[in-house]
Amino acid sequence: MRICVLTAALSSAILLVCPAVARTVPDGPAPVVDADSEAAGEIVVLGTRRTDADATISSDPVTEQMSQSSRSIERDLLTAAGTYRLADALELVSGVSNQNNRGGVMDNFAIRGFLGTPDGGAEYYVDGFLANRGMAPPRDPATAERIELLKGPAGALFGDIDPAGRVNIVSKTPDFAPAASATFTYGSFDTRRVELDATGPLSDTLAGRIVVAAEDSDGWRDFVGLKRRTVSPSLRWRPREGVQLTYLAEFSRFDAPFDRGVPAIDGDANGAPRRAFYGEPNDGVTRFRNERHQLTGLAELGGGWTLNGGIAWRTGTLKGFSSDAARLVGGRTLWRQRRSRDFAVDDLSARLELSGRIGAHRPSIGVKGYRLDYGERWLRRNPTAAAPYAIDVFAPVYGQTPPVLLPFTNNDERRWSGTIYVQDMWDVTERLTLSGGARLDAYRQRIRNNRTGLTSRTIDEPVTFRVGGRYQATDAIALHANWGENLVLNSGTDRAGEGFAPETGKGYEVGVAGRWPGIDVAVTWFDIRKRGILTNDPVDPNFLAPVGRLRSRGIEADASVRLASHWQLVGNYSWTHARTDDRTFVTSRVLDVPAHSGTLFVLGRFLDDAGRGPSISGGVAYVGDRAGAVDASGLVLPDYVKVKAAAEYAFSPRVSARLEADNLLDARYAQSSYSPVWIYPGQPRTIRASLRLTY
């Protein structure tokens, strides 16, 4: 009922401001937009953009022009790079590092040294809506048209900023040009995967699309299989010129055993067998269910003015049992804690933005808001010397009688937030552009601890600002500088049952970017400081605790080079100095953030005029050593190098076959860590073969 009412309101608002008589949209294919064309915008496009950017779900002109370190990874490059996880795609852009994946059931990463909540993960957007507020399952790449990594304070998306940056995943939406594809994949560990994608016109004004993905795998870790299903139908209605409404739904199921990984042995993060599972197979799988409905609309009002709005409603549940490592005794006996999880989220959000041109100015004003209900139900039983519920690290034996669970966490969180923002981009001269924005957030947060009866409330109406400038020194070289501040509400309670204050931050970036035919290069210096970031509690890692202050500064370099018509190179490097200033923590290093990291990816296409021929690609990623814990253990995850390669042959424009290998040299590495007994090992060499049929 709520979605119906809001949908009707948005539809009416957009249609009422349009002329009563207008032409219908002609049926025809969308234009092909090359990375170097003006239509692609100022943001650097990695790959080839084959459709126009939909302004209702993509980054705005302010972001694209003012944040020159931002990148858009297009569908063809996502495929060529073998992106089966969000983390695979983010390797193509500097300054991103893997974080704790919550037992394998969420995407989590840090941007420029700033990590997301260990339980909820880093915030990311899908089509301009925050998509994992509270929780969300790992994203399936089949539904993504491209992934935008919007760097720095100017990485704004409908008024939201973060001094480090934002990720926005742009979904596949309907096209009036008919097309269809099917991809069948088989790979290591008995992995079977099918992707189906079909789009086309249903009438002169209505187009539809359906994306379906199904994957089953025995998994590379003992007893840790995977089953996931995603279905995403969508409709696009263009009743008249300059008006469109797009509805998109997504239904996701993700089933896998909850897997905390392996413990460190004598300080060695790679000391335990990487395939060994230290939970209990009889615990079964943890089931993630996620349902999302989204309506976006755009109306061109004339004179360069547009009205842009959207509504999104998401519900989800996560349920399951696990036996998690708690303590390593004697170098091989792992005591375990048994847990039960029952989480639920209901997230409703909406936005409306008016933007246009007044002379040399591009002003916009917007309103947005959301209502979140989030429930956490945890049961657990800690091990003791009398009942350790233990397992041998090097010779695990399963089937123990699980201990009786006791109440642990029973929280209900509700948030209400309303925002109004204004921003402007001013072309002062042909070479100098300035931008600025202000945002008022009125929010109410209530967290009730049902075990203690304690209710925590947070109420405030802060105002935050951002400013930026860009100077086009020559036709090829531009300088940019941005400063901004932000505020993010934190979920959950500490070990005393109290809620957390919001996370706040301020930061700036300065950089230079060069663009020549076929070459895009950007180098950026950043310095960001935040308060109230949550990490695992150094006193009791079963709980969260806020870092008093965290400062991250560093240098990032990104480059994309096109050689003739066959080759494309994408490379990046980052130096990140992230440190905490909080004496509660034994170490000042930030969890899972390397000082040095970089990636080089090469793609070559050799197709004839009939669309037949081979393509090859390969990449190497380096990740430096990182803090593996924030307790007294001093655990360090060692650096590693990972190589991937692929070969593809197009028998015709409609049929192609692909063979790819990830971690080609079978490197042994620790991907991320939460504590000395929760280290997630990197996946061994993985081979996949696929057949793609296209219409």
XYZ file of C-alpha atoms in Angstrom:
695
model
C 0.000 0.000 0.000
C 2.849 2.406 0.891
C 4.564 1.745 -2.429
C 1.307 2.235 -4.369
C 0.622 5.595 -2.710
C 4.167 6.891 -3.179
C 4.288 5.611 -6.758
C 1.077 7.431 -7.601
C 2.368 10.615 -6.006
C 5.656 10.523 -7.915
C 3.945 9.709 -11.218
C 1.487 12.566 -10.773
C 4.215 15.057 -9.852
C 6.233 14.266 -12.958
C 3.328 14.091 -15.397
C 1.587 17.251 -14.175
C 4.566 19.473 -14.926
C 4.782 18.275 -18.564
C 2.995 19.640 -21.614
C -0.351 18.053 -22.313
C 0.520 17.399 -25.942
C 3.811 15.911 -27.004
C 5.259 13.384 -29.402
C 5.716 9.747 -28.444
C 9.218 8.376 -28.215
C 10.313 6.716 -31.445
C 11.250 3.078 -31.338
C 14.911 2.557 -32.100
C 18.252 1.465 -30.777
C 20.081 3.439 -28.138
C 23.188 5.237 -29.379
C 26.607 3.765 -28.823
C 28.656 6.120 -26.662
C 32.433 5.818 -26.794
C 34.552 6.520 -23.759
C 36.136 9.575 -25.365
C 32.957 11.261 -26.601
C 31.310 14.247 -24.991
C 28.159 12.207 -24.329
C 30.116 10.079 -21.896
C 30.571 13.111 -19.647
C 33.686 14.139 -17.767
C 33.844 11.022 -15.607
C 36.420 8.588 -16.999
C 34.686 5.590 -18.571
C 36.566 2.305 -18.268
C 35.268 0.180 -21.102
C 32.644 1.216 -23.654
C 29.373 2.848 -22.677
C 26.746 1.429 -25.015
C 23.714 3.314 -23.718
C 23.055 6.854 -22.580
C 23.460 7.437 -18.849
C 20.061 7.505 -17.147
C 20.070 10.686 -15.074
C 17.607 9.193 -12.588
C 20.038 6.480 -11.446
C 23.529 7.765 -12.356
C 25.989 10.348 -11.112
C 25.171 13.982 -11.833
C 27.132 16.551 -13.927
C 28.599 18.152 -10.790
C 30.126 14.859 -9.711
C 31.352 13.961 -13.174
C 33.168 17.238 -13.744
C 34.395 18.086 -10.243
C 35.685 14.713 -9.073
C 38.279 13.821 -11.685
C 39.528 10.798 -9.745
C 36.122 9.122 -10.185
C 35.698 6.185 -12.566
C 32.819 4.359 -14.266
C 33.440 0.656 -14.955
C 31.239 -0.340 -17.880
C 29.527 -3.663 -18.576
C 32.019 -4.891 -21.196
C 34.992 -4.344 -18.883
C 33.166 -5.960 -15.960
C 32.776 -9.058 -18.131
C 36.331 -8.976 -19.460
C 37.760 -8.649 -15.943
C 35.781 -11.649 -14.682
C 33.830 -9.808 -11.982
C 31.795 -12.338 -10.007
C 31.886 -10.243 -6.830
C 31.727 -6.505 -6.178
C 35.307 -6.712 -4.861
C 36.494 -7.972 -8.266
C 35.208 -4.818 -9.962
C 36.590 -2.434 -7.348
C 40.112 -3.789 -7.936
C 40.096 -1.746 -11.162
C 40.065 1.558 -9.234
C 42.630 2.843 -6.754
C 42.145 3.207 -3.018
C 39.730 0.320 -2.318
C 40.565 -2.527 0.099
C 38.680 -5.670 1.181
C 37.122 -5.780 4.636
C 35.493 -8.405 6.872
C 32.775 -10.170 4.833
C 30.650 -11.211 7.836
C 31.011 -14.926 7.361
C 30.777 -14.665 3.572
C 27.278 -13.134 3.477
C 27.988 -9.489 2.604
C 30.099 -7.157 0.454
C 32.462 -4.995 2.479
C 35.272 -2.668 1.503
C 37.136 0.449 2.583
C 37.611 3.541 0.412
C 40.694 5.651 1.084
C 41.258 3.865 4.394
C 37.762 4.289 5.805
C 35.977 1.063 6.611
C 32.291 0.327 6.860
C 30.553 -1.072 9.899
C 31.926 -4.597 10.551
C 28.376 -5.963 10.883
C 26.640 -3.991 8.135
C 29.481 -3.386 5.698
C 30.467 -0.300 3.743
C 27.547 1.750 2.494
C 26.970 1.584 -1.236
C 24.236 2.748 -3.580
C 22.200 0.997 -6.222
C 20.683 3.443 -8.721
C 21.228 6.327 -6.331
C 19.497 4.697 -3.359
C 21.419 3.428 -0.359
C 21.132 -0.322 -0.883
C 22.558 -1.951 2.265
C 21.261 0.193 5.093
C 20.977 -2.304 7.923
C 22.114 -5.258 5.801
C 22.031 -6.694 2.281
C 23.298 -9.869 0.582
C 26.314 -9.886 -1.767
C 25.506 -8.255 -5.098
C 25.131 -10.449 -8.164
C 27.042 -8.869 -11.088
C 24.443 -9.995 -13.646
C 22.148 -7.080 -12.807
C 24.769 -4.308 -13.158
C 25.156 -2.174 -16.274
C 28.123 -0.368 -14.747
C 29.710 0.457 -11.406
C 30.569 4.059 -10.553
C 33.213 4.765 -7.943
C 32.698 8.433 -7.098
C 35.770 9.662 -5.265
C 36.174 12.409 -2.712
C 33.841 15.067 -1.287
C 32.582 15.901 -4.774
C 31.469 12.296 -5.190
C 27.936 13.492 -4.517
C 24.885 11.488 -5.450
C 21.576 13.306 -5.008
C 22.965 15.419 -2.184
C 24.868 12.695 -0.318
C 28.618 12.928 0.126
C 31.400 11.184 1.960
C 34.902 12.700 2.122
C 36.317 9.346 0.985
C 33.846 8.519 -1.801
C 30.791 6.513 -2.776
C 30.061 3.414 -4.852
C 26.965 3.518 -7.060
C 25.895 0.367 -8.920
C 23.803 1.244 -11.971
C 21.294 -1.473 -12.847
C 20.394 -2.815 -16.262
C 17.164 -1.140 -17.358
C 14.890 -1.579 -20.402
C 15.959 -0.572 -23.898
C 13.708 0.066 -26.886
C 16.170 -1.833 -29.093
C 15.421 -5.578 -28.781
C 18.293 -7.689 -27.468
C 18.790 -10.915 -25.547
C 21.674 -12.977 -24.222
C 22.298 -16.185 -22.341
C 25.556 -17.139 -20.622
C 26.302 -20.626 -19.326
C 29.332 -21.102 -17.051
C 30.983 -24.112 -15.490
C 34.046 -23.910 -13.300
C 36.186 -25.209 -10.494
C 34.529 -26.690 -7.410
C 31.587 -27.827 -9.519
C 30.366 -24.273 -10.014
C 27.354 -23.951 -12.327
C 26.009 -20.583 -13.347
C 23.366 -19.328 -15.803
C 22.620 -15.706 -16.737
C 19.675 -14.675 -18.914
C 19.039 -11.114 -20.069
C 16.306 -9.966 -22.470
C 15.017 -6.487 -23.325
C 12.896 -4.833 -25.983
C 9.803 -2.755 -26.744
C 6.358 -3.835 -25.573
C 4.725 -0.907 -27.399
C 5.780 2.425 -28.887
C 6.051 3.915 -25.406
C 6.768 0.930 -23.158
C 9.870 -1.280 -22.948
C 10.641 -4.191 -20.661
C 13.607 -6.159 -19.408
C 14.195 -9.302 -17.399
C 17.527 -10.382 -15.895
C 17.839 -13.806 -14.270
C 20.932 -15.335 -12.651
C 21.324 -18.670 -10.878
C 24.498 -20.096 -9.371
C 25.277 -23.314 -7.489
C 28.704 -24.296 -6.229
C 30.244 -26.859 -3.896
C 32.634 -24.102 -2.852
C 36.385 -24.250 -2.485
C 36.226 -24.578 1.319
C 35.086 -27.841 2.873
C 31.298 -27.955 3.424
C 30.916 -24.318 2.294
C 28.738 -24.463 -0.804
C 26.763 -21.638 -2.348
C 23.336 -21.254 -3.882
C 22.075 -17.894 -5.080
C 19.223 -16.743 -7.267
C 18.460 -13.276 -8.608
C 15.504 -12.146 -10.715
C 15.207 -8.522 -11.811
C 12.256 -7.449 -14.008
C 11.904 -3.827 -15.106
C 9.679 -1.558 -17.210
C 10.352 1.813 -18.813
C 7.500 4.054 -19.906
C 8.043 7.084 -22.146
C 4.560 8.558 -22.665
C 5.890 11.694 -24.337
C 9.133 13.386 -25.289
C 11.172 14.360 -22.248
C 9.250 12.201 -19.780
C 10.084 8.746 -18.524
C 9.237 6.451 -15.630
C 11.268 3.339 -14.838
C 10.161 0.587 -12.490
C 12.683 -2.020 -11.375
C 12.349 -4.941 -8.986
C 14.954 -7.310 -7.638
C 14.386 -10.583 -5.810
C 17.484 -12.214 -4.313
C 18.153 -15.442 -2.427
C 21.597 -16.227 -1.053
C 22.207 -19.491 0.836
C 25.606 -20.501 2.235
C 27.053 -21.798 5.506
C 28.203 -19.005 7.779
C 31.991 -19.193 7.480
C 34.348 -17.118 9.619
C 37.441 -18.510 7.909
C 40.565 -19.711 9.706
C 42.644 -18.751 12.782
C 46.216 -17.464 12.738
C 48.768 -20.042 13.912
C 51.645 -18.565 15.943
C 50.988 -15.187 14.348
C 50.874 -16.602 10.801
C 47.658 -15.605 9.020
C 48.282 -18.379 6.475
C 49.251 -21.049 9.005
C 45.991 -23.022 9.054
C 44.771 -25.169 6.127
C 42.905 -22.776 3.865
C 40.255 -25.319 2.839
C 39.366 -26.435 6.371
C 35.975 -25.390 7.746
C 35.841 -24.817 11.496
C 32.105 -24.494 11.889
C 29.643 -27.392 12.028
C 28.130 -28.759 8.785
C 25.008 -29.678 10.790
C 24.382 -25.973 11.419
C 23.055 -25.848 7.868
C 23.056 -22.722 5.695
C 22.445 -19.107 6.544
C 19.584 -17.858 4.390
C 19.512 -14.309 3.044
C 16.328 -13.057 1.389
C 16.160 -9.604 -0.178
C 13.364 -7.910 -2.130
C 13.639 -4.480 -3.692
C 11.173 -2.298 -5.610
C 12.200 0.972 -7.198
C 10.468 3.652 -9.261
C 12.394 6.553 -10.796
C 11.156 9.318 -13.045
C 12.454 12.245 -15.041
C 10.621 15.175 -16.624
C 12.254 17.808 -18.818
C 10.545 21.110 -18.016
C 12.121 23.200 -20.755
C 14.819 25.817 -20.624
C 17.334 23.279 -19.382
C 15.346 22.439 -16.221
C 14.489 18.910 -15.118
C 12.575 17.270 -12.304
C 14.114 14.010 -11.141
C 12.641 11.736 -8.472
C 12.520 8.240 -7.141
C 11.154 5.847 -4.543
C 12.720 2.617 -3.296
C 11.414 0.030 -0.858
C 13.557 -2.855 0.330
C 12.891 -5.704 2.731
C 15.220 -8.481 3.782
C 15.868 -11.228 6.299
C 18.932 -13.188 7.378
C 18.511 -16.357 9.425
C 20.759 -19.220 10.410
C 23.025 -20.960 12.924
C 26.809 -21.011 13.118
C 29.693 -22.279 15.227
C 32.263 -19.473 15.229
C 35.856 -19.579 16.407
C 36.325 -17.915 19.802
C 39.798 -18.794 21.107
C 42.855 -20.787 20.003
C 44.386 -22.910 22.766
C 47.731 -24.681 22.489
C 48.277 -23.788 18.852
C 45.702 -26.238 17.441
C 42.629 -26.518 19.665
C 39.985 -24.024 18.601
C 37.258 -23.221 21.100
C 34.006 -22.248 19.425
C 31.019 -20.094 20.185
C 27.615 -21.155 18.895
C 25.299 -18.478 17.505
C 21.870 -18.022 16.015
C 20.963 -15.013 13.853
C 17.554 -13.663 12.960
C 17.725 -10.221 11.349
C 15.091 -8.264 9.447
C 15.175 -4.940 7.601
C 12.427 -2.756 6.114
C 13.795 0.326 4.350
C 11.658 2.911 2.515
C 13.265 5.959 0.889
C 12.303 8.693 -1.578
C 13.888 11.705 -3.238
C 12.952 14.599 -5.559
C 15.369 17.034 -7.198
C 14.862 20.129 -9.353
C 17.895 21.148 -11.406
C 18.594 23.418 -14.315
C 20.634 26.280 -15.742
C 20.670 29.988 -14.981
C 23.300 31.603 -17.149
C 26.667 30.145 -16.116
C 25.135 28.396 -13.087
C 23.758 24.860 -12.722
C 21.727 25.044 -9.505
C 19.739 22.215 -7.977
C 17.583 21.794 -4.911
C 16.398 18.491 -3.564
C 14.479 16.833 -0.779
C 14.836 13.250 0.337
C 14.080 11.039 3.276
C 13.900 7.512 4.552
C 12.322 5.362 7.206
C 14.232 2.305 8.439
C 13.111 -0.551 10.677
C 15.908 -2.938 11.605
C 15.644 -5.853 14.019
C 18.550 -7.914 15.379
C 17.900 -11.165 17.237
C 21.024 -13.037 18.347
C 21.410 -16.049 20.593
C 24.843 -17.329 21.592
C 26.742 -19.591 23.963
C 30.362 -18.850 24.833
C 32.822 -21.721 25.334
C 34.360 -22.495 28.723
C 37.134 -24.809 29.893
C 34.452 -27.249 31.025
C 32.540 -27.010 27.724
C 34.918 -25.668 25.022
C 32.908 -26.977 22.048
C 36.363 -27.334 20.479
C 37.712 -28.581 17.153
C 41.220 -29.549 16.053
C 42.608 -27.054 13.535
C 44.673 -29.648 11.654
C 42.346 -32.657 12.013
C 38.775 -31.353 12.387
C 36.093 -33.812 13.461
C 32.474 -32.715 13.163
C 29.185 -33.780 14.677
C 29.419 -32.583 18.284
C 26.236 -31.922 20.196
C 25.781 -28.149 20.068
C 25.473 -26.227 23.338
C 22.135 -24.730 24.369
C 21.896 -21.125 23.198
C 21.326 -18.181 25.539
C 19.943 -14.675 24.842
C 22.564 -12.231 23.560
C 21.189 -9.340 21.464
C 17.570 -8.377 20.942
C 17.413 -4.898 19.448
C 14.816 -3.008 17.443
C 16.046 0.081 15.625
C 13.915 2.694 13.903
C 15.174 5.728 12.017
C 13.412 8.661 10.429
C 15.426 11.089 8.331
C 14.466 14.072 6.203
C 16.949 16.060 4.130
C 16.939 19.234 2.098
C 19.979 20.225 0.061
C 21.038 22.907 -2.382
C 24.041 22.925 -4.658
C 25.412 24.860 -7.583
C 28.118 24.534 -10.201
C 29.301 27.877 -11.591
C 31.333 28.198 -14.786
C 33.201 31.349 -13.727
C 35.210 31.410 -16.958
C 35.752 28.983 -19.784
C 38.510 27.384 -17.699
C 37.460 27.870 -14.073
C 34.494 26.079 -12.495
C 33.424 26.326 -8.849
C 30.878 24.234 -6.980
C 29.305 24.266 -3.555
C 26.522 22.690 -1.605
C 24.781 22.687 1.753
C 22.667 19.975 3.337
C 20.332 19.932 6.327
C 19.605 16.516 7.869
C 16.820 16.195 10.394
C 16.951 12.716 11.870
C 15.537 10.679 14.702
C 17.021 7.346 15.740
C 15.638 5.015 18.385
C 17.241 1.726 19.417
C 15.399 -0.377 21.967
C 17.274 -3.113 23.786
C 14.483 -5.604 24.431
C 16.632 -7.568 26.890
C 17.280 -4.658 29.241
C 14.362 -2.393 28.372
C 16.853 0.405 27.686
C 15.973 2.758 24.815
C 18.658 4.871 23.193
C 17.599 7.988 21.263
C 19.546 10.263 18.954
C 17.960 13.466 17.660
C 19.687 16.211 15.714
C 19.448 18.567 12.743
C 23.038 19.148 11.558
C 24.057 21.191 8.535
C 27.009 20.073 6.418
C 28.801 21.784 3.535
C 31.058 21.078 0.594
C 32.987 23.287 -1.854
C 35.139 22.531 -4.853
C 36.929 23.996 -7.807
C 38.341 22.917 -11.130
C 40.749 24.795 -13.384
C 41.344 23.694 -16.973
C 45.004 24.694 -17.256
C 45.301 23.504 -20.862
C 43.056 21.664 -23.260
C 44.423 18.411 -21.854
C 45.318 19.124 -18.212
C 42.950 20.127 -15.397
C 43.501 20.808 -11.698
C 40.848 20.143 -9.060
C 40.303 20.615 -5.324
C 37.332 19.579 -3.163
C 36.461 19.844 0.518
C 33.451 18.406 2.302
C 31.995 17.101 5.537
C 29.474 14.382 6.291
C 27.420 12.594 8.918
C 26.352 8.914 8.989
C 24.107 7.255 11.587
C 25.527 4.130 13.254
C 23.478 1.023 14.024
C 23.793 -1.409 16.916
C 24.787 -1.202 20.575
C 28.049 -1.534 22.488
C 28.910 -4.113 25.147
C 27.029 -2.022 27.725
C 23.875 -2.036 25.597
C 24.189 1.652 24.634
C 23.705 3.028 21.130
C 26.430 4.869 19.216
C 26.808 8.501 18.255
C 26.827 9.226 14.500
C 29.983 9.021 12.442
C 31.201 12.464 11.334
C 33.966 13.424 8.960
C 35.780 16.177 7.097
C 38.215 15.857 4.249
C 39.730 17.347 1.159
C 41.414 16.248 -2.043
C 43.601 18.053 -4.581
C 44.693 16.587 -7.854
C 45.609 16.871 -11.470
C 44.108 15.002 -14.416
C 45.267 14.707 -17.996
C 43.201 13.655 -20.994
C 44.637 13.082 -24.427
C 43.226 10.992 -27.284
C 43.044 7.477 -25.847
C 44.745 8.409 -22.556
C 43.226 9.356 -19.194
C 45.473 9.913 -16.166
C 44.639 11.282 -12.706
C 46.770 11.778 -9.592
C 45.079 12.860 -6.351
C 46.215 13.702 -2.823
C 43.623 13.299 -0.062
C 43.452 14.004 3.661
C 40.362 12.895 5.607
C 39.493 12.780 9.305
C 36.517 11.063 10.886
C 35.085 10.404 14.343
C 32.790 7.649 15.562
C 33.712 4.949 13.026
C 32.787 1.506 14.341
C 35.205 -1.407 14.498
C 35.488 -4.545 16.615
C 35.798 -3.809 20.336
C 39.410 -4.421 21.508
C 38.085 -5.500 24.930
C 35.475 -7.950 23.589
C 35.484 -8.588 19.810
C 31.919 -9.916 20.049
C 30.845 -6.262 20.222
C 31.519 -3.059 18.326
C 33.251 0.069 19.583
C 33.742 3.534 18.034
C 37.180 4.813 17.087
C 37.748 8.207 18.688
C 39.444 9.668 15.625
C 40.712 8.172 12.411
C 42.836 10.053 9.902
C 43.701 8.826 6.438
C 45.871 10.580 3.909
C 47.512 9.381 0.768
C 48.098 9.512 -2.946
C 46.145 7.777 -5.689
C 47.009 7.371 -9.349
C 44.661 5.982 -12.004
C 45.305 5.568 -15.717
C 43.430 4.237 -18.719
C 45.160 3.893 -22.075
C 43.727 2.827 -25.423
C 46.309 1.625 -27.962
C 45.053 1.776 -31.548
C 41.736 -0.050 -31.798
C 42.789 -3.296 -30.142
C 44.271 -2.699 -26.699
C 43.114 -1.100 -23.484
C 45.185 -0.849 -20.301
C 43.736 0.075 -16.915
C 46.150 0.664 -14.056
C 46.128 2.179 -10.593
C 48.271 2.642 -7.508
C 47.529 3.993 -4.043
C 49.528 4.854 -0.954
C 47.259 5.107 2.069
C 48.426 6.138 5.534
C 45.428 5.368 7.766
C 45.858 5.688 11.530
C 43.615 5.876 14.593
C 44.094 8.339 17.427
C 42.448 6.408 20.246
C 44.391 4.983 23.197
C 41.686 2.352 23.729
C 43.227 0.464 20.826
C 46.618 -1.202 21.170
C 47.594 -0.435 17.580
C 47.063 2.743 15.586
C 46.879 0.809 12.301
C 43.484 0.463 10.660
C 42.049 -2.994 10.083
C 42.634 -4.481 6.598
C 43.934 -1.268 4.985
C 47.275 -1.699 3.155
C 49.752 1.137 2.824
C 50.474 0.149 -0.776
C 48.265 -1.463 -3.403
C 47.914 -1.432 -7.155
C 46.414 -3.176 -10.168
C 47.241 -3.481 -13.862
C 44.692 -4.955 -16.262
C 45.190 -5.392 -20.018
C 42.508 -6.191 -22.583
C 43.049 -6.906 -26.267
C 40.296 -7.394 -28.854
C 41.044 -8.618 -32.379
C 37.695 -8.863 -34.172
C 37.244 -8.735 -37.930
C 34.579 -6.730 -39.739
C 32.113 -9.600 -39.264
C 32.571 -9.545 -35.472
C 34.617 -12.760 -35.358
C 37.945 -13.277 -33.669
C 39.821 -13.628 -30.379
C 40.088 -11.460 -27.289
C 42.626 -11.851 -24.503
C 42.949 -10.222 -21.115
C 45.096 -10.439 -18.041
C 45.666 -8.625 -14.802
C 47.913 -8.511 -11.778
C 46.942 -7.066 -8.401
C 49.271 -6.256 -5.519
C 48.027 -5.762 -1.951
C 50.502 -4.767 0.761
C 50.579 -6.028 4.324
C 47.715 -4.957 6.576
C 46.698 -4.985 10.215
C 44.773 -8.209 10.817
C 43.511 -7.280 14.285
C 43.252 -4.257 16.579
C 43.972 -6.197 19.784
C 47.276 -6.968 21.495
C 48.094 -9.841 19.126
C 49.704 -7.502 16.601
C 48.518 -9.758 13.783
C 49.612 -8.652 10.304
C 48.207 -10.046 7.061
C 51.174 -10.450 4.670
C 51.282 -8.828 1.251
C 50.404 -10.811 -1.853
C 50.264 -10.747 -5.645
C 47.310 -12.206 -7.525
C 47.185 -12.858 -11.287
C 44.216 -13.458 -13.577
C 43.964 -14.241 -17.283
C 41.277 -14.992 -19.858
C 40.879 -15.875 -23.525
C 37.680 -15.494 -25.527
C 36.736 -16.312 -29.108
C 33.762 -14.881 -30.976
C 32.617 -17.369 -33.596
C 30.139 -14.717 -34.718
C 28.585 -11.600 -33.179
C 26.059 -13.934 -31.575
C 28.180 -16.828 -30.265
C 31.351 -16.668 -28.158
C 33.262 -18.939 -25.792
C 35.463 -17.874 -22.895
C 38.064 -19.538 -20.666
C 39.324 -17.667 -17.606
C 41.514 -18.244 -14.575
C 41.497 -16.272 -11.334
C 44.501 -16.466 -9.012
C 46.330 -18.127 -11.888
C 49.524 -18.749 -9.870
C 47.551 -20.175 -6.937
C 48.877 -17.619 -4.463
C 48.219 -18.314 -0.783
C 46.941 -15.146 0.857
C 44.637 -13.744 3.526
C 41.908 -11.686 1.881
C 40.634 -9.946 5.022
C 40.407 -10.331 8.771
C 38.297 -9.346 11.756
C 40.339 -10.892 14.568
C 43.195 -13.424 14.972
C 40.671 -16.285 14.797
C 38.486 -14.832 12.015
C 40.712 -14.609 8.936
C 39.109 -15.134 5.559
C 41.581 -16.850 3.203
C 41.798 -15.935 -0.458
C 40.314 -18.255 -3.049
C 42.785 -20.679 -4.725
C 43.234 -20.993 -8.466
C 39.809 -21.026 -10.096
C 39.107 -21.985 -13.716
C 35.833 -21.144 -15.466
C 34.556 -21.854 -18.971
C 31.503 -20.128 -20.416
C 29.425 -20.006 -23.570
C 27.568 -16.813 -24.476
C 24.690 -16.605 -26.944
C 23.498 -13.148 -28.029
C 20.595 -11.926 -30.086
